[in-house]
Structure formats: C-alpha cells, structure tokens
C-alpha cells in the first residue's frame, strides 16, 4: 500500500512493483541460472529495460530492493527457484548500477521528488559509473568495446557468450557493460518514443 512510504508516485501501485519484481527475478534466472533458449545479450538487455522502466515510473530503489528480498523468500512463477544470497547480491548490484547510471544522467523519474537511489550511500559504485559514462561520452576506447566481446566468459578471447544461448555466472558480467547497456537502452527508447 502507498502508506508504506515505498512509492513516490501514486500512479505506481503495488501490482506494478510486484510485476516488475517478478520479471526481474525471471530474467536474472534466465541470464545467470537457467537459459531459456535466447541469447545471453537479449536476456540481459530485457533485464536492463525492465529496470529502466521501474526507474521511469518513479519506483524507489529501496522499495525494489525490499520487494526482491521478500519475493526471493517465497519462490514462485517462472523463476521457481530461490536465488542464493550471492546471486541476489549480484542482481541488487546490477539494479544499483542501472539506477545510478540513470540518476547521474538525469533520466526522468516519473515526477518523483528527490533521488530514487542515494548516491551518497554508494560512493564507490557512483564514481565507477561516472568514469564509465565519461568514457562513453568522450568516445573512449571502453565504449567501443563490442558488448559481446567484453562479455567473453572466463577471460577467453573470441566473440564471448553474449551471442550464445548460455547462462553466465554473474561475477563474470562487468559492471561497465551494465552501464553501457543502460545508456544504449535509454538512447534506443528515445528513438522509439521521440514524440512523447
């Protein structure tokens, strides 16, 4: 209910938060636990898109964090497994990374007043995200690293896992790639919704 103080905008009800939480769990399972026949890159992109949508709706990062922890206590739906505390930690870190990327870039947040995530509470991650965004804006080499090459599993050379229907352990997914993927998702959304 809105009296929890979790929601910033009244337009965003419990059901929306629950739906987004369910999608994030399912997509994380697809990315890291059990492949569903799609490429790794497609699943990770969907996870990023859902998170961007949550931010755009004005959902507080803290509300999403609590909802994911509660949801993980009672596995259901497409992702009927319980994530380990380590897996859940990685998912939360990815969401923090996406939220910080959006906030640093001034992405619209559903008319929410104030920050959706406390940058002051995550200084290291915030500065890491800032460096990647700076590099991306200046056309630094980092941003020109092909997404799938940068996700080569286990440091192997070659095309990497992104183009294959595989799962990738979350500790092998560089946070810089999550930042760059967030930037790409947002720019693609702007192209599609230019008339809004």
GROMACS .gro file of C-alpha atoms in nm:
model
  196
    1UNK     CA    1   0.000   0.000   0.000
    2UNK     CA    2   0.110   0.358  -0.056
    3UNK     CA    3   0.127   0.422   0.319
    4UNK     CA    4   0.450   0.220   0.335
    5UNK     CA    5   0.634   0.521   0.206
    6UNK     CA    6   0.790   0.298  -0.060
    7UNK     CA    7   0.619   0.463  -0.351
    8UNK     CA    8   0.696   0.807  -0.472
    9UNK     CA    9   0.416   0.845  -0.720
   10UNK     CA   10   0.057   0.742  -0.656
   11UNK     CA   11   0.029   0.625  -1.015
   12UNK     CA   12   0.253   0.333  -0.932
   13UNK     CA   13   0.063   0.072  -0.736
   14UNK     CA   14   0.169  -0.247  -0.564
   15UNK     CA   15   0.077  -0.462  -0.861
   16UNK     CA   16   0.320  -0.275  -1.085
   17UNK     CA   17   0.604  -0.319  -0.837
   18UNK     CA   18   0.519  -0.688  -0.799
   19UNK     CA   19   0.504  -0.736  -1.175
   20UNK     CA   20   0.842  -0.567  -1.223
   21UNK     CA   21   0.992  -0.772  -0.938
   22UNK     CA   22   0.863  -1.094  -1.094
   23UNK     CA   23   1.009  -1.001  -1.434
   24UNK     CA   24   1.347  -0.912  -1.283
   25UNK     CA   25   1.366  -1.245  -1.098
   26UNK     CA   26   1.269  -1.438  -1.410
   27UNK     CA   27   1.517  -1.250  -1.629
   28UNK     CA   28   1.802  -1.285  -1.379
   29UNK     CA   29   1.733  -1.660  -1.368
   30UNK     CA   30   1.749  -1.663  -1.747
   31UNK     CA   31   2.074  -1.465  -1.755
   32UNK     CA   32   2.262  -1.648  -1.479
   33UNK     CA   33   2.085  -1.968  -1.374
   34UNK     CA   34   1.890  -2.144  -1.647
   35UNK     CA   35   1.899  -2.048  -2.013
   36UNK     CA   36   1.560  -2.019  -2.183
   37UNK     CA   37   1.679  -2.055  -2.541
   38UNK     CA   38   1.759  -1.689  -2.606
   39UNK     CA   39   2.098  -1.525  -2.634
   40UNK     CA   40   2.261  -1.404  -2.318
   41UNK     CA   41   2.270  -1.047  -2.455
   42UNK     CA   42   1.893  -1.047  -2.525
   43UNK     CA   43   1.809  -1.161  -2.172
   44UNK     CA   44   2.045  -0.908  -2.010
   45UNK     CA   45   1.904  -0.631  -2.229
   46UNK     CA   46   1.549  -0.719  -2.120
   47UNK     CA   47   1.656  -0.710  -1.756
   48UNK     CA   48   1.805  -0.364  -1.816
   49UNK     CA   49   1.488  -0.243  -1.994
   50UNK     CA   50   1.262  -0.357  -1.709
   51UNK     CA   51   1.486  -0.176  -1.458
   52UNK     CA   52   1.485   0.143  -1.667
   53UNK     CA   53   1.105   0.117  -1.674
   54UNK     CA   54   1.093   0.088  -1.293
   55UNK     CA   55   1.309   0.400  -1.265
   56UNK     CA   56   1.096   0.588  -1.518
   57UNK     CA   57   0.785   0.500  -1.314
   58UNK     CA   58   0.946   0.662  -1.009
   59UNK     CA   59   0.989   0.339  -0.811
   60UNK     CA   60   1.237   0.390  -0.529
   61UNK     CA   61   1.541   0.164  -0.545
   62UNK     CA   62   1.488   0.080  -0.176
   63UNK     CA   63   1.132  -0.037  -0.248
   64UNK     CA   64   1.254  -0.261  -0.529
   65UNK     CA   65   1.529  -0.399  -0.305
   66UNK     CA   66   1.286  -0.495  -0.027
   67UNK     CA   67   1.037  -0.641  -0.276
   68UNK     CA   68   1.308  -0.861  -0.434
   69UNK     CA   69   1.421  -0.986  -0.093
   70UNK     CA   70   1.061  -1.071   0.001
   71UNK     CA   71   0.997  -1.234  -0.336
   72UNK     CA   72   1.310  -1.447  -0.302
   73UNK     CA   73   1.182  -1.584   0.029
   74UNK     CA   74   0.881  -1.738  -0.148
   75UNK     CA   75   0.984  -1.866  -0.492
   76UNK     CA   76   0.700  -1.880  -0.746
   77UNK     CA   77   0.618  -1.801  -1.106
   78UNK     CA   78   0.855  -1.860  -1.395
   79UNK     CA   79   1.156  -1.843  -1.167
   80UNK     CA   80   1.051  -2.104  -0.914
   81UNK     CA   81   1.395  -2.128  -0.762
   82UNK     CA   82   1.538  -1.933  -0.474
   83UNK     CA   83   1.845  -1.728  -0.559
   84UNK     CA   84   2.146  -1.776  -0.334
   85UNK     CA   85   2.240  -1.474  -0.123
   86UNK     CA   86   2.535  -1.423  -0.359
   87UNK     CA   87   2.312  -1.429  -0.671
   88UNK     CA   88   2.061  -1.194  -0.511
   89UNK     CA   89   2.353  -0.967  -0.417
   90UNK     CA   90   2.466  -0.950  -0.780
   91UNK     CA   91   2.113  -0.876  -0.902
   92UNK     CA   92   2.083  -0.595  -0.646
   93UNK     CA   93   2.424  -0.459  -0.752
   94UNK     CA   94   2.318  -0.457  -1.119
   95UNK     CA   95   1.999  -0.271  -1.031
   96UNK     CA   96   2.200  -0.021  -0.824
   97UNK     CA   97   2.431   0.026  -1.123
   98UNK     CA   98   2.141   0.089  -1.362
   99UNK     CA   99   1.966   0.326  -1.119
  100UNK     CA  100   2.289   0.521  -1.055
  101UNK     CA  101   2.357   0.543  -1.431
  102UNK     CA  102   2.009   0.686  -1.490
  103UNK     CA  103   2.024   0.926  -1.196
  104UNK     CA  104   2.369   1.059  -1.286
  105UNK     CA  105   2.245   1.123  -1.640
  106UNK     CA  106   1.930   1.298  -1.519
  107UNK     CA  107   1.687   1.044  -1.665
  108UNK     CA  108   1.321   1.137  -1.596
  109UNK     CA  109   1.189   0.953  -1.291
  110UNK     CA  110   0.812   0.964  -1.309
  111UNK     CA  111   0.783   1.304  -1.147
  112UNK     CA  112   0.943   1.168  -0.829
  113UNK     CA  113   1.081   1.430  -0.593
  114UNK     CA  114   1.439   1.371  -0.488
  115UNK     CA  115   1.669   1.079  -0.556
  116UNK     CA  116   1.542   0.731  -0.637
  117UNK     CA  117   1.872   0.593  -0.510
  118UNK     CA  118   2.109   0.753  -0.262
  119UNK     CA  119   2.432   0.827  -0.447
  120UNK     CA  120   2.596   0.928  -0.120
  121UNK     CA  121   2.533   0.578   0.018
  122UNK     CA  122   2.717   0.415  -0.275
  123UNK     CA  123   3.021   0.641  -0.337
  124UNK     CA  124   3.246   0.375  -0.492
  125UNK     CA  125   2.983   0.246  -0.733
  126UNK     CA  126   2.877   0.603  -0.817
  127UNK     CA  127   3.232   0.702  -0.909
  128UNK     CA  128   3.281   0.380  -1.107
  129UNK     CA  129   2.961   0.451  -1.303
  130UNK     CA  130   3.071   0.812  -1.354
  131UNK     CA  131   3.402   0.704  -1.507
  132UNK     CA  132   3.233   0.463  -1.748
  133UNK     CA  133   2.977   0.728  -1.851
  134UNK     CA  134   3.256   0.983  -1.905
  135UNK     CA  135   3.442   0.732  -2.119
  136UNK     CA  136   3.127   0.657  -2.318
  137UNK     CA  137   3.057   1.027  -2.377
  138UNK     CA  138   3.413   1.104  -2.484
  139UNK     CA  139   3.412   0.807  -2.722
  140UNK     CA  140   3.682   0.645  -2.511
  141UNK     CA  141   3.802   0.301  -2.614
  142UNK     CA  142   3.592   0.149  -2.338
  143UNK     CA  143   3.264   0.234  -2.508
  144UNK     CA  144   3.378   0.094  -2.840
  145UNK     CA  145   3.445  -0.247  -2.691
  146UNK     CA  146   3.185  -0.466  -2.856
  147UNK     CA  147   2.929  -0.575  -2.600
  148UNK     CA  148   2.967  -0.945  -2.676
  149UNK     CA  149   3.348  -0.931  -2.682
  150UNK     CA  150   3.355  -0.763  -2.344
  151UNK     CA  151   3.140  -1.041  -2.208
  152UNK     CA  152   3.378  -1.315  -2.313
  153UNK     CA  153   3.340  -1.568  -2.037
  154UNK     CA  154   3.632  -1.662  -1.820
  155UNK     CA  155   3.856  -1.414  -1.996
  156UNK     CA  156   3.867  -1.623  -2.312
  157UNK     CA  157   3.921  -1.435  -2.634
  158UNK     CA  158   3.673  -1.454  -2.917
  159UNK     CA  159   3.313  -1.350  -2.952
  160UNK     CA  160   3.223  -1.430  -2.597
  161UNK     CA  161   2.897  -1.551  -2.457
  162UNK     CA  162   2.668  -1.264  -2.549
  163UNK     CA  163   2.568  -1.408  -2.884
  164UNK     CA  164   2.505  -1.756  -2.748
  165UNK     CA  165   2.214  -1.914  -2.565
  166UNK     CA  166   2.405  -1.971  -2.244
  167UNK     CA  167   2.399  -1.860  -1.885
  168UNK     CA  168   2.690  -1.659  -1.748
  169UNK     CA  169   2.785  -1.656  -1.379
  170UNK     CA  170   2.704  -1.307  -1.252
  171UNK     CA  171   3.057  -1.235  -1.127
  172UNK     CA  172   3.178  -1.254  -1.490
  173UNK     CA  173   2.949  -0.974  -1.605
  174UNK     CA  174   3.147  -0.648  -1.584
  175UNK     CA  175   2.953  -0.360  -1.429
  176UNK     CA  176   3.091  -0.134  -1.703
  177UNK     CA  177   2.888  -0.336  -1.952
  178UNK     CA  178   2.571  -0.289  -1.745
  179UNK     CA  179   2.634   0.089  -1.754
  180UNK     CA  180   2.691   0.090  -2.131
  181UNK     CA  181   2.388  -0.130  -2.189
  182UNK     CA  182   2.177   0.112  -1.982
  183UNK     CA  183   2.297   0.402  -2.199
  184UNK     CA  184   2.210   0.204  -2.512
  185UNK     CA  185   1.864   0.105  -2.386
  186UNK     CA  186   1.784   0.469  -2.299
  187UNK     CA  187   1.903   0.601  -2.635
  188UNK     CA  188   1.701   0.332  -2.818
  189UNK     CA  189   1.393   0.429  -2.612
  190UNK     CA  190   1.439   0.794  -2.709
  191UNK     CA  191   1.445   0.697  -3.076
  192UNK     CA  192   1.122   0.499  -3.040
  193UNK     CA  193   0.936   0.747  -2.817
  194UNK     CA  194   1.057   1.070  -2.975
  195UNK     CA  195   0.705   1.211  -2.999
  196UNK     CA  196   0.619   1.186  -2.627
   0.00000   0.00000   0.00000
